[in-house]
Amino acid sequence: MSNTMTEHPDHSAQFPGSSDRFKRAELAEMGRPAHVSCHGVTFPTDMPPLFPKARNMLASGTYEEKETQAALKIVQPGDRVVEFGGGLGYLSAVVARNCAPAQVHTFEANTALIPCIRRVHSENGLDAITVHHAILGEARGSRHFYVRRKFFESSTSREPTDGIVNVTEVPVLPARQTVAALTPDVILCDIEGAEVSLLPLLDLETVRHTMVVLHPKVTGLEGVRRVFDTMHGAGLIYAPRHSSNKVVTFARGD
């Protein structure tokens, strides 16, 4: 499933901001690999947001394990996949490599992650993925995005204020029209609590499966209920067989 890689294309120059030269030098001095591999996808270890714990989890095949297992079960060949929350480009790349979808569209608000995502996709030759730097909301505009040291804690919410390292202005696209135009079969969603406000905006008529990572510490149990109500109201029924703890999947009922 996973192993370290000693030779791999280096596209860091094509994507400024995707490589930390000090980290690269330090890793080389320590004899650490320039890339690690997980589920058939290689990841450069010099990406600024890639902390040692995440690097080790990628190398051992345990990074976002529950999300990965769910996504690999619900995405089918030829699917059109829309992902909310691109992260390091991990899940979009793994799905594109292993599931043969026709298209993958990933939406990410964190400006600092965009070059990293694109570098991962480029170095792995994954041409079916389109990266959108945007937030999805009710109407077109812009919004503050709070970047935190741990990239996975970054969000549109100022609270908690601990760990904020930057505040950026990110374009907002109209969610309903934008996603409907992509006619997704599958939606993957991990957006640090914003799922509660985003999912009700969508037209889910074409969607066969969704995977949502819940964030009850942010949304409370009321937020969890709203996610389930939104899915059930759209004809998507909770699928326990492909769900685990806060990673929940929903499938179109017969």
GROMACS .gro file of C-alpha atoms in nm:
model
  254
    1MET     CA    1   0.000   0.000   0.000
    2SER     CA    2   0.277   0.242   0.083
    3ASN     CA    3   0.653   0.271   0.061
    4THR     CA    4   0.922   0.534   0.041
    5MET     CA    5   1.033   0.660  -0.299
    6THR     CA    6   1.389   0.752  -0.394
    7GLU     CA    7   1.328   0.876  -0.752
    8HIS     CA    8   1.032   1.083  -0.859
    9PRO     CA    9   0.962   1.392  -1.073
   10ASP     CA   10   1.019   1.722  -0.894
   11HIS     CA   11   0.776   1.990  -1.011
   12SER     CA   12   0.835   2.229  -0.720
   13ALA     CA   13   0.970   2.502  -0.950
   14GLN     CA   14   0.642   2.501  -1.143
   15PHE     CA   15   0.441   2.561  -0.826
   16PRO     CA   16   0.602   2.835  -0.612
   17GLY     CA   17   0.517   2.792  -0.247
   18SER     CA   18   0.495   2.413  -0.268
   19SER     CA   19   0.848   2.353  -0.137
   20ASP     CA   20   1.033   2.462   0.177
   21ARG     CA   21   1.403   2.466   0.083
   22PHE     CA   22   1.513   2.457   0.446
   23LYS     CA   23   1.296   2.153   0.515
   24ARG     CA   24   1.426   1.992   0.195
   25ALA     CA   25   1.788   2.044   0.304
   26GLU     CA   26   1.716   1.918   0.656
   27LEU     CA   27   1.543   1.604   0.530
   28ALA     CA   28   1.830   1.534   0.289
   29GLU     CA   29   2.086   1.578   0.568
   30MET     CA   30   1.889   1.334   0.784
   31GLY     CA   31   1.874   1.083   0.500
   32ARG     CA   32   1.496   1.103   0.477
   33PRO     CA   33   1.322   1.036   0.144
   34ALA     CA   34   1.225   1.323  -0.085
   35HIS     CA   35   0.890   1.154  -0.145
   36VAL     CA   36   0.666   0.901   0.028
   37SER     CA   37   0.401   0.687  -0.135
   38CYS     CA   38   0.049   0.598  -0.023
   39HIS     CA   39  -0.222   0.414  -0.219
   40GLY     CA   40  -0.020   0.449  -0.538
   41VAL     CA   41   0.030   0.826  -0.505
   42THR     CA   42   0.363   0.991  -0.421
   43PHE     CA   43   0.388   1.300  -0.202
   44PRO     CA   44   0.689   1.536  -0.178
   45THR     CA   45   0.809   1.556   0.181
   46ASP     CA   46   0.936   1.914   0.149
   47MET     CA   47   0.587   2.068   0.126
   48PRO     CA   48   0.561   2.339   0.395
   49PRO     CA   49   0.239   2.209   0.559
   50LEU     CA   50   0.355   1.847   0.575
   51PHE     CA   51   0.449   1.790   0.940
   52PRO     CA   52   0.646   1.480   1.051
   53LYS     CA   53   0.334   1.306   1.188
   54ALA     CA   54   0.150   1.343   0.858
   55ARG     CA   55   0.460   1.237   0.665
   56ASN     CA   56   0.491   0.922   0.876
   57MET     CA   57   0.120   0.844   0.837
   58LEU     CA   58   0.149   0.876   0.460
   59ALA     CA   59   0.448   0.642   0.461
   60SER     CA   60   0.259   0.386   0.672
   61GLY     CA   61  -0.065   0.413   0.474
   62THR     CA   62  -0.266   0.540   0.772
   63TYR     CA   63  -0.317   0.904   0.667
   64GLU     CA   64  -0.691   0.991   0.672
   65GLU     CA   65  -0.752   0.619   0.687
   66LYS     CA   66  -1.128   0.625   0.749
   67GLU     CA   67  -1.190   0.888   0.483
   68THR     CA   68  -0.981   0.690   0.237
   69GLN     CA   69  -1.161   0.362   0.301
   70ALA     CA   70  -1.499   0.528   0.256
   71ALA     CA   71  -1.404   0.715  -0.061
   72LEU     CA   72  -1.251   0.409  -0.226
   73LYS     CA   73  -1.574   0.218  -0.164
   74ILE     CA   74  -1.818   0.475  -0.301
   75VAL     CA   75  -1.637   0.622  -0.605
   76GLN     CA   76  -1.690   0.418  -0.921
   77PRO     CA   77  -1.521   0.427  -1.264
   78GLY     CA   78  -1.652   0.711  -1.477
   79ASP     CA   79  -1.788   0.908  -1.181
   80ARG     CA   80  -1.781   1.286  -1.158
   81VAL     CA   81  -1.647   1.366  -0.811
   82VAL     CA   82  -1.664   1.698  -0.627
   83GLU     CA   83  -1.448   1.743  -0.316
   84PHE     CA   84  -1.493   2.022  -0.063
   85GLY     CA   85  -1.165   2.074   0.125
   86GLY     CA   86  -0.863   1.980  -0.085
   87GLY     CA   87  -0.607   1.960   0.196
   88LEU     CA   88  -0.273   1.839   0.062
   89GLY     CA   89  -0.433   1.702  -0.253
   90TYR     CA   90  -0.434   1.362  -0.086
   91LEU     CA   91  -0.789   1.229  -0.124
   92SER     CA   92  -0.847   1.372  -0.471
   93ALA     CA   93  -0.521   1.211  -0.587
   94VAL     CA   94  -0.593   0.873  -0.426
   95VAL     CA   95  -0.942   0.862  -0.575
   96ALA     CA   96  -0.815   0.966  -0.919
   97ARG     CA   97  -0.539   0.702  -0.908
   98ASN     CA   98  -0.746   0.411  -0.779
   99CYS     CA   99  -1.108   0.461  -0.886
  100ALA     CA  100  -1.083   0.582  -1.249
  101PRO     CA  101  -1.331   0.870  -1.216
  102ALA     CA  102  -1.405   1.075  -1.527
  103GLN     CA  103  -1.350   1.403  -1.343
  104VAL     CA  104  -1.252   1.524  -0.997
  105HIS     CA  105  -1.316   1.885  -0.894
  106THR     CA  106  -1.162   1.989  -0.564
  107PHE     CA  107  -1.242   2.317  -0.388
  108GLU     CA  108  -0.990   2.458  -0.138
  109ALA     CA  109  -0.997   2.795   0.037
  110ASN     CA  110  -0.647   2.796   0.187
  111THR     CA  111  -0.424   2.993  -0.051
  112ALA     CA  112  -0.107   2.829   0.085
  113LEU     CA  113  -0.232   2.480   0.000
  114ILE     CA  114  -0.316   2.545  -0.366
  115PRO     CA  115   0.042   2.509  -0.502
  116CYS     CA  116   0.093   2.197  -0.289
  117ILE     CA  117  -0.223   2.034  -0.422
  118ARG     CA  118  -0.134   2.118  -0.781
  119ARG     CA  119   0.221   1.990  -0.737
  120VAL     CA  120   0.098   1.655  -0.601
  121HIS     CA  121  -0.141   1.615  -0.892
  122SER     CA  122   0.121   1.724  -1.147
  123GLU     CA  123   0.401   1.501  -1.018
  124ASN     CA  124   0.166   1.204  -1.029
  125GLY     CA  125   0.037   1.280  -1.379
  126LEU     CA  126  -0.324   1.310  -1.262
  127ASP     CA  127  -0.483   1.516  -1.537
  128ALA     CA  128  -0.848   1.446  -1.452
  129ILE     CA  129  -0.840   1.673  -1.144
  130THR     CA  130  -0.934   2.042  -1.149
  131VAL     CA  131  -0.843   2.256  -0.848
  132HIS     CA  132  -1.066   2.553  -0.761
  133HIS     CA  133  -0.934   2.814  -0.517
  134ALA     CA  134  -1.264   2.933  -0.374
  135ILE     CA  135  -1.520   2.920  -0.096
  136LEU     CA  136  -1.872   2.812  -0.187
  137GLY     CA  137  -2.154   3.023  -0.046
  138GLU     CA  138  -2.497   3.166  -0.119
  139ALA     CA  139  -2.378   3.433  -0.361
  140ARG     CA  140  -2.065   3.549  -0.542
  141GLY     CA  141  -1.832   3.770  -0.337
  142SER     CA  142  -1.533   3.731  -0.106
  143ARG     CA  143  -1.471   3.622   0.251
  144HIS     CA  144  -1.200   3.614   0.517
  145PHE     CA  145  -1.022   3.282   0.561
  146TYR     CA  146  -0.823   3.220   0.880
  147VAL     CA  147  -0.506   3.023   0.815
  148ARG     CA  148  -0.373   2.831   1.115
  149ARG     CA  149  -0.038   2.666   1.174
  150LYS     CA  150  -0.202   2.325   1.146
  151PHE     CA  151  -0.351   2.359   0.800
  152PHE     CA  152  -0.639   2.122   0.874
  153GLU     CA  153  -0.762   2.361   1.146
  154SER     CA  154  -0.788   2.657   0.904
  155SER     CA  155  -1.141   2.779   0.836
  156THR     CA  156  -1.370   3.074   0.771
  157SER     CA  157  -1.429   3.102   1.146
  158ARG     CA  158  -1.211   3.338   1.351
  159GLU     CA  159  -1.269   3.126   1.661
  160PRO     CA  160  -1.065   2.988   1.817
  161THR     CA  161  -0.803   3.258   1.768
  162ASP     CA  162  -0.515   3.032   1.880
  163GLY     CA  163  -0.283   2.930   1.600
  164ILE     CA  164  -0.390   3.187   1.340
  165VAL     CA  165  -0.087   3.276   1.126
  166ASN     CA  166  -0.254   3.463   0.841
  167VAL     CA  167  -0.588   3.600   0.724
  168THR     CA  168  -0.659   3.596   0.351
  169GLU     CA  169  -0.942   3.717   0.131
  170VAL     CA  170  -1.084   3.430  -0.074
  171PRO     CA  171  -1.335   3.451  -0.361
  172VAL     CA  172  -1.681   3.310  -0.292
  173LEU     CA  173  -1.868   3.128  -0.569
  174PRO     CA  174  -2.244   3.061  -0.568
  175ALA     CA  175  -2.262   2.706  -0.437
  176ARG     CA  176  -2.584   2.586  -0.595
  177GLN     CA  177  -2.506   2.695  -0.951
  178THR     CA  178  -2.135   2.607  -0.935
  179VAL     CA  179  -2.183   2.251  -0.814
  180ALA     CA  180  -2.494   2.183  -1.024
  181ALA     CA  181  -2.295   2.269  -1.337
  182LEU     CA  182  -2.051   1.988  -1.250
  183THR     CA  183  -2.332   1.726  -1.219
  184PRO     CA  184  -2.150   1.526  -0.951
  185ASP     CA  185  -2.214   1.158  -0.885
  186VAL     CA  186  -2.015   1.169  -0.560
  187ILE     CA  187  -1.945   1.446  -0.310
  188LEU     CA  188  -1.657   1.427  -0.059
  189CYS     CA  189  -1.671   1.689   0.217
  190ASP     CA  190  -1.424   1.774   0.495
  191ILE     CA  191  -1.443   2.146   0.569
  192GLU     CA  192  -1.403   2.187   0.946
  193GLY     CA  193  -1.767   2.249   1.034
  194ALA     CA  194  -1.869   2.452   0.728
  195GLU     CA  195  -2.055   2.145   0.603
  196VAL     CA  196  -2.354   2.261   0.808
  197SER     CA  197  -2.395   2.581   0.607
  198LEU     CA  198  -2.275   2.454   0.267
  199LEU     CA  199  -2.461   2.128   0.213
  200PRO     CA  200  -2.815   2.277   0.243
  201LEU     CA  201  -2.728   2.518  -0.041
  202LEU     CA  202  -2.668   2.239  -0.292
  203ASP     CA  203  -2.889   2.072  -0.549
  204LEU     CA  204  -2.808   1.705  -0.484
  205GLU     CA  205  -3.031   1.559  -0.756
  206THR     CA  206  -2.747   1.396  -0.952
  207VAL     CA  207  -2.557   1.272  -0.645
  208ARG     CA  208  -2.544   0.896  -0.578
  209HIS     CA  209  -2.312   0.897  -0.275
  210THR     CA  210  -2.174   1.152  -0.031
  211MET     CA  211  -1.902   1.123   0.230
  212VAL     CA  212  -1.905   1.388   0.501
  213VAL     CA  213  -1.656   1.431   0.785
  214LEU     CA  214  -1.854   1.564   1.080
  215HIS     CA  215  -1.708   1.818   1.324
  216PRO     CA  216  -1.933   1.806   1.632
  217LYS     CA  217  -1.684   2.002   1.844
  218VAL     CA  218  -1.738   2.294   1.605
  219THR     CA  219  -2.102   2.250   1.502
  220GLY     CA  220  -2.249   2.083   1.809
  221LEU     CA  221  -2.496   1.796   1.782
  222GLU     CA  222  -2.746   2.032   1.622
  223GLY     CA  223  -2.504   2.071   1.332
  224VAL     CA  224  -2.476   1.694   1.299
  225ARG     CA  225  -2.856   1.669   1.289
  226ARG     CA  226  -2.872   1.933   1.016
  227VAL     CA  227  -2.628   1.738   0.799
  228PHE     CA  228  -2.836   1.420   0.835
  229ASP     CA  229  -3.160   1.610   0.770
  230THR     CA  230  -3.013   1.768   0.457
  231MET     CA  231  -2.899   1.435   0.320
  232HIS     CA  232  -3.221   1.251   0.402
  233GLY     CA  233  -3.426   1.537   0.258
  234ALA     CA  234  -3.237   1.494  -0.070
  235GLY     CA  235  -3.306   1.119  -0.080
  236LEU     CA  236  -2.959   1.022   0.042
  237ILE     CA  237  -2.980   0.768   0.324
  238TYR     CA  238  -2.717   0.706   0.592
  239ALA     CA  239  -2.501   0.410   0.487
  240PRO     CA  240  -2.346   0.258   0.802
  241ARG     CA  241  -2.150  -0.007   0.611
  242HIS     CA  242  -1.919   0.258   0.464
  243SER     CA  243  -1.923   0.491   0.767
  244SER     CA  244  -1.695   0.505   1.069
  245ASN     CA  245  -1.734   0.737   1.369
  246LYS     CA  246  -1.731   1.097   1.237
  247VAL     CA  247  -1.679   0.988   0.876
  248VAL     CA  248  -2.031   0.926   0.749
  249THR     CA  249  -2.154   0.822   0.406
  250PHE     CA  250  -2.496   0.854   0.246
  251ALA     CA  251  -2.634   0.667  -0.055
  252ARG     CA  252  -2.923   0.733  -0.290
  253GLY     CA  253  -3.222   0.524  -0.182
  254ASP     CA  254  -3.397   0.298  -0.432
   0.00000   0.00000   0.00000
